[in-house]
Short mmCIF file of C-alpha atoms in Angstrom, two decimals:
data_model
loop_
_atom_site.label_atom_id
_atom_site.label_comp_id
_atom_site.label_asym_id
_atom_site.label_seq_id
_atom_site.Cartn_x
_atom_site.Cartn_y
_atom_site.Cartn_z
CA UNK O 711 11.18 -0.90 16.37
CA UNK O 712 8.71 -0.55 14.43
CA UNK O 713 9.86 -1.38 11.09
CA UNK O 714 9.90 -3.67 8.40
CA UNK O 715 12.76 -5.16 6.82
CA UNK O 716 13.06 -7.04 3.42
CA UNK O 717 16.13 -7.39 1.26
CA UNK O 718 16.20 -4.64 -1.80
CA UNK O 719 17.04 -7.18 -4.68
CA UNK O 720 16.26 -10.60 -5.52
CA UNK O 721 17.30 -12.93 -8.68
CA UNK O 722 15.95 -16.32 -9.77
CA UNK O 723 15.49 -18.04 -12.86
CA UNK O 724 12.19 -18.40 -14.91
CA UNK O 725 10.31 -22.00 -13.95
CA UNK O 726 12.35 -22.24 -10.45
CA UNK O 727 10.94 -20.36 -6.92
CA UNK O 728 11.98 -16.86 -5.09
CA UNK O 729 11.64 -16.45 -1.80
CA UNK O 730 10.97 -12.81 -0.51
CA UNK O 731 11.38 -12.54 3.07
CA UNK O 732 10.11 -9.77 5.82
CA UNK O 733 10.92 -9.01 9.45
CA UNK O 734 9.01 -6.91 11.36
CA UNK O 735 8.65 -5.73 14.69
CA UNK O 736 6.40 -8.45 16.68
CA UNK O 737 4.55 -5.22 19.45
CA UNK O 738 0.93 -4.74 18.52
CA UNK O 739 0.54 -7.39 15.38
CA UNK O 740 -2.47 -6.80 13.86
CA UNK O 741 -1.43 -8.79 10.46
CA UNK O 742 0.83 -8.54 8.04
CA UNK O 743 -0.11 -8.01 4.02
CA UNK O 744 2.06 -8.15 0.57
CA UNK O 745 1.70 -6.70 -2.35
CA UNK O 746 3.11 -6.43 -5.84
CA UNK O 747 4.14 -3.31 -7.46
CA UNK O 748 5.13 -2.69 -10.69
CA UNK O 749 7.56 0.48 -11.85
CA UNK O 750 4.98 3.05 -12.55
CA UNK O 751 1.52 1.27 -11.11
CA UNK O 752 -0.47 1.21 -8.19
CA UNK O 753 0.58 -2.39 -5.68
CA UNK O 754 -1.81 -5.18 -5.75
CA UNK O 755 -2.70 -6.91 -3.46
CA UNK O 756 -1.43 -10.94 -2.68
CA UNK O 757 -2.15 -11.90 0.61
CA UNK O 758 -3.05 -11.30 3.92
CA UNK O 759 -2.04 -13.17 6.73
CA UNK O 760 -2.68 -13.70 11.10
CA UNK O 761 -1.78 -16.75 11.80
CA UNK O 762 0.97 -19.01 11.93
CA UNK O 763 2.04 -21.38 9.07
CA UNK O 764 1.51 -21.45 5.22
CA UNK O 765 -1.10 -19.95 3.75
CA UNK O 766 -0.59 -21.62 0.37
CA UNK O 767 -2.88 -19.51 -2.36
CA UNK O 768 -1.31 -21.32 -6.06
CA UNK O 769 1.45 -19.33 -7.81
CA UNK O 770 2.07 -16.98 -4.67
CA UNK O 771 2.53 -18.36 -0.88
CA UNK O 772 2.87 -16.91 2.30
CA UNK O 773 4.06 -17.75 5.27
CA UNK O 774 3.90 -16.59 9.15
CA UNK O 775 6.19 -16.96 12.27
CA UNK O 776 4.91 -14.55 14.80
CA UNK O 777 6.82 -15.26 17.27
CA UNK O 778 9.81 -14.51 15.27
CA UNK O 779 8.70 -11.56 13.56
CA UNK O 780 8.80 -13.13 10.33
CA UNK O 781 6.86 -13.74 7.20
CA UNK O 782 8.05 -14.97 3.34
CA UNK O 783 6.30 -14.67 0.20
CA UNK O 784 6.95 -17.76 -2.02
CA UNK O 785 6.58 -17.35 -5.53
CA UNK O 786 6.70 -20.99 -7.69
CA UNK O 787 6.76 -21.56 -11.07
CA UNK O 788 8.44 -17.86 -11.90
CA UNK O 789 7.43 -16.40 -14.88
CA UNK O 790 9.39 -13.53 -16.60
CA UNK O 791 6.39 -11.48 -15.86
CA UNK O 792 6.81 -12.03 -12.06
CA UNK O 793 9.56 -9.67 -12.03
CA UNK O 794 8.12 -6.85 -10.19
CA UNK O 795 8.92 -5.27 -6.75
CA UNK O 796 6.99 -7.40 -3.64
CA UNK O 797 6.07 -5.23 -0.64
CA UNK O 798 5.44 -6.48 2.83
CA UNK O 799 3.41 -4.33 5.38
CA UNK O 800 3.48 -5.03 9.05
CA UNK O 801 1.70 -3.47 11.77
CA UNK O 802 3.37 -0.82 13.84
CA UNK O 803 1.39 -0.21 17.45
CA UNK O 804 -1.88 -1.05 18.29
CA UNK O 805 -3.97 0.70 16.15
CA UNK O 806 -3.76 -0.33 12.58
CA UNK O 807 -1.50 2.17 10.84
CA UNK O 808 0.25 -0.23 8.16
CA UNK O 809 4.35 0.19 7.74
CA UNK O 810 5.40 -0.61 4.25
CA UNK O 811 8.71 -2.25 3.68
CA UNK O 812 11.03 -0.80 0.42
CA UNK O 813 10.17 -3.50 -1.17
CA UNK O 814 12.15 -5.97 -2.74
CA UNK O 815 13.26 -6.02 -6.61
CA UNK O 816 12.61 -9.52 -7.78
CA UNK O 817 14.21 -9.88 -11.31
CA UNK O 818 13.25 -13.46 -12.90
CA UNK O 819 15.90 -14.57 -15.73
CA UNK O 820 15.21 -16.38 -18.67
CA UNK K 173 -14.55 -1.03 -14.91
CA UNK K 174 -12.29 0.49 -12.27
CA UNK K 175 -13.08 -0.24 -8.76
CA UNK K 176 -11.10 2.37 -7.20
CA UNK K 177 -11.42 5.69 -9.14
CA UNK K 178 -8.76 8.56 -8.80
CA UNK K 179 -9.06 11.79 -10.41
CA UNK K 180 -6.89 13.44 -11.61
CA UNK K 181 -4.31 10.97 -13.03
CA UNK K 182 -1.63 13.69 -13.28
CA UNK K 183 -1.45 16.95 -11.99
CA UNK K 184 0.61 20.13 -11.67
CA UNK K 185 0.68 22.95 -9.08
CA UNK K 186 2.46 25.74 -8.26
CA UNK K 187 4.07 26.47 -4.56
CA UNK K 188 1.61 27.90 -2.36
CA UNK K 189 -1.56 27.15 -4.18
CA UNK K 190 -4.27 24.03 -3.09
CA UNK K 191 -5.52 20.97 -4.74
CA UNK K 192 -8.15 18.25 -3.96
CA UNK K 193 -7.24 15.11 -4.83
CA UNK K 194 -10.29 12.46 -5.61
CA UNK K 195 -11.36 9.38 -4.83
CA UNK K 196 -14.04 7.33 -4.75
CA UNK K 197 -14.29 3.42 -4.45
CA UNK K 198 -16.83 0.66 -5.58
CA UNK K 199 -15.80 -2.25 -3.75
CA UNK K 200 -18.23 -1.33 -0.94
CA UNK K 201 -15.54 -1.56 1.73
CA UNK K 202 -16.13 0.19 5.21
CA UNK K 203 -12.31 1.58 5.21
CA UNK K 204 -10.17 3.86 2.84
CA UNK K 205 -6.72 4.97 3.30
CA UNK K 206 -4.43 7.61 1.63
CA UNK K 207 -0.69 6.85 1.07
CA UNK K 208 2.10 8.87 -0.63
CA UNK K 209 4.76 7.09 -3.00
CA UNK K 210 7.93 9.80 -3.21
CA UNK K 211 10.53 8.51 -5.78
CA UNK K 212 13.00 5.52 -4.40
CA UNK K 213 11.00 6.05 -1.16
CA UNK K 214 8.49 3.36 0.88
CA UNK K 215 4.84 3.88 0.79
CA UNK K 216 3.95 6.28 3.31
CA UNK K 217 0.57 5.53 5.19
CA UNK K 218 -1.47 8.98 6.01
CA UNK K 219 -4.53 8.40 6.98
CA UNK K 220 -6.85 6.05 7.70
CA UNK K 221 -11.01 6.30 7.75
CA UNK K 222 -13.35 3.77 9.04
CA UNK K 223 -17.59 4.24 8.11
CA UNK K 224 -16.35 7.73 7.59
CA UNK K 225 -14.82 8.43 10.92
CA UNK K 226 -11.06 9.34 11.28
CA UNK K 227 -9.37 6.66 12.13
CA UNK K 228 -5.52 7.58 12.19
CA UNK K 229 -3.55 10.19 11.18
CA UNK K 230 0.40 9.87 10.36
CA UNK K 231 0.76 12.97 8.82
CA UNK K 232 2.70 15.37 10.50
CA UNK K 233 1.16 18.95 8.46
CA UNK K 234 -2.31 20.27 8.91
CA UNK K 235 -1.95 21.19 5.54
CA UNK K 236 -3.69 17.78 4.42
CA UNK K 237 -7.11 17.60 5.09
CA UNK K 238 -9.07 14.03 4.55
CA UNK K 239 -12.79 14.80 3.32
CA UNK K 240 -15.46 12.04 3.13
CA UNK K 241 -18.82 13.24 2.28
CA UNK K 242 -20.09 9.53 1.35
CA UNK K 243 -18.69 6.24 2.81
CA UNK K 244 -17.10 5.16 -0.24
CA UNK K 245 -15.45 8.87 -1.28
CA UNK K 246 -12.40 9.78 0.82
CA UNK K 247 -10.98 13.15 -0.98
CA UNK K 248 -7.83 14.62 0.19
CA UNK K 249 -7.15 18.30 0.52
CA UNK K 250 -3.76 19.91 0.11
CA UNK K 251 -3.02 23.55 1.10
CA UNK K 252 -0.04 25.68 0.72
CA UNK K 253 1.33 23.28 -1.51
CA UNK K 254 5.70 22.78 -1.23
CA UNK K 255 7.98 21.01 -4.17
CA UNK K 256 8.54 18.39 -1.46
CA UNK K 257 4.60 17.67 -1.19
CA UNK K 258 5.32 16.07 -5.26
CA UNK K 259 4.59 12.52 -5.03
CA UNK K 260 2.29 9.72 -6.40
CA UNK K 261 -0.91 9.88 -3.98
CA UNK K 262 -2.55 6.79 -3.61
CA UNK K 263 -5.99 5.86 -1.90
CA UNK K 264 -6.81 2.48 -1.31
CA UNK K 265 -9.79 0.29 0.50
CA UNK K 266 -10.26 -2.50 2.57
CA UNK K 267 -13.67 -4.55 3.88
CA UNK K 268 -12.95 -3.45 7.36
CA UNK K 269 -9.58 -1.80 9.62
CA UNK K 270 -7.96 -4.76 8.87
CA UNK K 271 -7.09 -7.16 5.64
CA UNK K 272 -5.49 -6.75 2.63
CA UNK K 273 -6.16 -3.00 0.72
CA UNK K 274 -7.01 -2.58 -2.58
CA UNK K 275 -5.12 0.48 -4.28
CA UNK K 276 -6.35 2.92 -6.77
CA UNK K 277 -4.24 4.00 -9.69
CA UNK K 278 -2.63 7.06 -7.91
CA UNK K 279 -2.52 10.89 -8.69
CA UNK K 280 1.06 11.65 -9.75
CA UNK K 281 1.57 15.60 -8.33
CA UNK K 282 4.19 17.79 -9.27
CA UNK K 283 4.58 21.01 -7.42
CA UNK K 284 6.63 23.40 -9.09
#
């Protein structure tokens, strides 16, 4: 299929880390993006990955395995304000028409 | 200063009417997009434009027509509005037709 799948919810603790997983169809891969979206607001771009491996962007890091159709967003040194929905947007065929996952709602507890 | 402007922020329309949603980006990007997000649903890709040319259209209904008068403008005309069209419409842009996209603040449309 051409879907993008993410877990609906994730909980973690302030000061620790959280990993948001995303699986997607491997056909026609053009790259995969991660966004943060707060309630009632627009998505905010975090990272775009096309190469396998870990891409370290400080507070946010992303990992990609193209052969497995798998990516994750890693948030370290969590703060309460990191509580938000995290969206994965992946390929959906040869042309560029991204498919968004339903988002993972991350709740960071004190 | 906002880099992507969407007007209006809120819009209420009656069934059967026509509205135009405005989008302007000041990021110097070459590609622009429209998305729709209904309550509790994922973001839904609608259109993509690159260098003012329509690249992809995932909207089944011809009631939705993008209009690009300038490279940094991509408006969305919606005709014969229906209550099911109620959603937040986001405009986005990217440097080229790949890579991450930057989203505008959205226009929340309510059709009565």
